[in-house]
Short mmCIF file of N, CA, C and O in Angstrom, two decimals:
data_model
loop_
_atom_site.label_atom_id
_atom_site.label_comp_id
_atom_site.label_asym_id
_atom_site.label_seq_id
_atom_site.Cartn_x
_atom_site.Cartn_y
_atom_site.Cartn_z
N MET A 1 0.85 -1.16 0.02
CA MET A 1 0.02 0.01 0.00
C MET A 1 0.93 1.27 0.00
O MET A 1 0.58 2.20 -0.69
N ARG A 2 1.93 1.23 0.90
CA ARG A 2 2.78 2.45 0.90
C ARG A 2 3.58 2.62 -0.40
O ARG A 2 3.75 3.75 -0.80
N LYS A 3 4.13 1.54 -0.98
CA LYS A 3 4.85 1.62 -2.18
C LYS A 3 3.88 2.12 -3.33
O LYS A 3 4.33 2.92 -4.12
N ARG A 4 2.67 1.73 -3.23
CA ARG A 4 1.73 2.17 -4.31
C ARG A 4 1.41 3.67 -4.15
O ARG A 4 1.37 4.41 -5.17
N LEU A 5 1.36 4.16 -2.89
CA LEU A 5 1.19 5.58 -2.67
C LEU A 5 2.35 6.41 -3.15
O LEU A 5 2.22 7.49 -3.73
N VAL A 6 3.53 5.91 -2.82
CA VAL A 6 4.79 6.62 -3.25
C VAL A 6 4.90 6.64 -4.74
O VAL A 6 5.17 7.62 -5.40
N ALA A 7 4.62 5.49 -5.36
CA ALA A 7 4.65 5.50 -6.88
C ALA A 7 3.64 6.41 -7.46
O ALA A 7 3.94 7.13 -8.51
N TRP A 8 2.43 6.47 -6.95
CA TRP A 8 1.36 7.34 -7.40
C TRP A 8 1.82 8.78 -7.26
O TRP A 8 1.60 9.62 -8.15
N THR A 9 2.42 9.14 -6.16
CA THR A 9 2.88 10.55 -5.88
C THR A 9 3.94 10.92 -6.93
O THR A 9 3.92 12.01 -7.45
N ILE A 10 4.94 10.07 -7.12
CA ILE A 10 6.00 10.34 -8.06
C ILE A 10 5.42 10.51 -9.48
O ILE A 10 5.85 11.40 -10.17
N LEU A 11 4.58 9.64 -9.83
CA LEU A 11 3.92 9.69 -11.22
C LEU A 11 3.17 11.01 -11.33
O LEU A 11 3.32 11.65 -12.42
N THR A 12 2.43 11.35 -10.35
CA THR A 12 1.66 12.61 -10.45
C THR A 12 2.58 13.84 -10.55
O THR A 12 2.31 14.80 -11.33
N CYS A 13 3.62 13.88 -9.74
CA CYS A 13 4.64 14.94 -9.80
C CYS A 13 5.35 14.99 -11.14
O CYS A 13 5.56 16.13 -11.67
N ALA A 14 5.60 13.87 -11.71
CA ALA A 14 6.25 13.85 -13.00
C ALA A 14 5.35 14.36 -14.07
O ALA A 14 5.73 15.21 -14.96
N LEU A 15 4.07 13.96 -14.01
CA LEU A 15 3.09 14.52 -15.02
C LEU A 15 2.85 16.01 -14.86
O LEU A 15 2.75 16.80 -15.86
N LEU A 16 2.86 16.49 -13.65
CA LEU A 16 2.68 17.91 -13.36
C LEU A 16 3.89 18.66 -13.92
O LEU A 16 3.77 19.72 -14.48
N ALA A 17 5.09 18.14 -13.69
CA ALA A 17 6.33 18.77 -14.14
C ALA A 17 6.36 18.82 -15.68
O ALA A 17 6.70 19.88 -16.26
N VAL A 18 5.89 17.77 -16.44
CA VAL A 18 5.81 17.81 -17.81
C VAL A 18 4.82 18.74 -18.32
O VAL A 18 5.06 19.55 -19.34
N ALA A 19 3.71 18.87 -17.63
CA ALA A 19 2.67 19.83 -18.03
C ALA A 19 3.19 21.32 -17.84
O ALA A 19 3.01 22.13 -18.76
N VAL A 20 3.86 21.61 -16.75
CA VAL A 20 4.40 22.95 -16.53
C VAL A 20 5.46 23.25 -17.51
O VAL A 20 5.57 24.31 -18.07
N TRP A 21 6.32 22.20 -17.84
CA TRP A 21 7.38 22.34 -18.81
C TRP A 21 6.79 22.73 -20.18
O TRP A 21 7.32 23.60 -20.90
N GLY A 22 5.70 22.04 -20.54
CA GLY A 22 5.12 22.31 -21.86
C GLY A 22 4.40 23.64 -21.90
O GLY A 22 4.40 24.30 -23.00
N LEU A 23 3.82 24.12 -20.82
CA LEU A 23 3.13 25.32 -20.82
C LEU A 23 4.07 26.52 -20.76
O LEU A 23 3.98 27.52 -21.44
N LEU A 24 5.09 26.51 -19.92
CA LEU A 24 5.99 27.60 -19.71
C LEU A 24 7.22 27.52 -20.51
O LEU A 24 7.96 28.53 -20.68
N GLY A 25 7.55 26.35 -21.06
CA GLY A 25 8.76 26.21 -21.76
C GLY A 25 9.92 25.81 -20.89
O GLY A 25 9.80 25.84 -19.69
N ALA A 26 11.09 25.51 -21.45
CA ALA A 26 12.21 25.10 -20.67
C ALA A 26 12.73 26.34 -19.92
O ALA A 26 12.74 27.46 -20.39
N PRO A 27 13.21 26.09 -18.71
CA PRO A 27 13.79 27.23 -17.90
C PRO A 27 15.06 27.71 -18.53
O PRO A 27 16.03 26.98 -18.62
N ASN A 28 15.06 29.00 -18.94
CA ASN A 28 16.25 29.55 -19.60
C ASN A 28 17.00 30.49 -18.62
O ASN A 28 16.84 31.68 -18.61
N THR A 29 17.66 29.89 -17.66
CA THR A 29 18.36 30.68 -16.58
C THR A 29 19.66 31.29 -17.17
O THR A 29 19.93 32.42 -16.84
N ALA A 30 20.43 30.53 -17.91
CA ALA A 30 21.70 31.03 -18.38
C ALA A 30 21.70 31.46 -19.90
O ALA A 30 22.74 31.48 -20.51
N SER A 31 20.54 31.68 -20.43
CA SER A 31 20.51 32.00 -21.84
C SER A 31 20.67 33.45 -22.09
O SER A 31 20.94 33.86 -23.20
N GLY A 32 20.47 34.28 -21.05
CA GLY A 32 20.71 35.72 -21.27
C GLY A 32 19.49 36.45 -21.86
O GLY A 32 18.31 36.09 -21.54
N PRO A 33 19.71 37.36 -22.81
CA PRO A 33 18.60 38.16 -23.29
C PRO A 33 17.78 37.48 -24.40
O PRO A 33 16.87 38.00 -24.91
N HIS A 34 18.15 36.24 -24.77
CA HIS A 34 17.44 35.53 -25.87
C HIS A 34 16.01 35.18 -25.43
O HIS A 34 15.80 34.76 -24.34
N LEU A 35 15.14 35.42 -26.37
CA LEU A 35 13.69 35.11 -26.02
C LEU A 35 13.47 33.67 -26.46
O LEU A 35 13.92 33.16 -27.42
N PRO A 36 12.57 33.00 -25.63
CA PRO A 36 12.23 31.61 -25.98
C PRO A 36 11.56 31.51 -27.32
O PRO A 36 11.75 30.50 -28.05
N SER A 37 10.69 32.45 -27.68
CA SER A 37 9.99 32.37 -28.96
C SER A 37 10.96 32.44 -30.18
O SER A 37 10.78 31.79 -31.18
N ARG A 38 12.07 33.31 -30.01
CA ARG A 38 13.01 33.40 -31.05
C ARG A 38 13.77 32.10 -31.23
O ARG A 38 14.00 31.68 -32.37
N SER A 39 14.12 31.42 -30.15
CA SER A 39 14.82 30.20 -30.30
C SER A 39 13.89 29.08 -30.85
O SER A 39 14.34 28.21 -31.55
N GLN A 40 12.58 29.14 -30.51
CA GLN A 40 11.70 28.17 -31.12
C GLN A 40 11.58 28.35 -32.59
O GLN A 40 11.53 27.39 -33.34
N THR A 41 11.43 29.58 -33.09
CA THR A 41 11.29 29.80 -34.52
C THR A 41 12.65 29.35 -35.19
O THR A 41 12.56 28.83 -36.34
N ALA A 42 13.78 29.56 -34.56
CA ALA A 42 14.98 29.13 -35.18
C ALA A 42 15.06 27.63 -35.21
O ALA A 42 15.62 27.07 -36.13
N ALA A 43 14.46 26.87 -34.24
CA ALA A 43 14.50 25.51 -34.29
C ALA A 43 13.60 24.92 -35.30
O ALA A 43 13.86 23.85 -35.89
N VAL A 44 12.48 25.63 -35.60
CA VAL A 44 11.59 25.21 -36.71
C VAL A 44 12.22 25.35 -38.00
O VAL A 44 12.10 24.41 -38.81
N ARG A 45 13.05 26.32 -38.26
CA ARG A 45 13.72 26.41 -39.54
C ARG A 45 14.78 25.40 -39.55
O ARG A 45 15.08 24.77 -40.38
#
């Protein structure tokens, strides 16, 4: 029962992290003044 609860919590946290990552984009702490939209358009090309 306890292992199942821990596994469910980890899975939920992982799904939440993926959802936040998809909505907000990757954290660009050391990218400087570059905008995430500009890097995404460059990646599409």
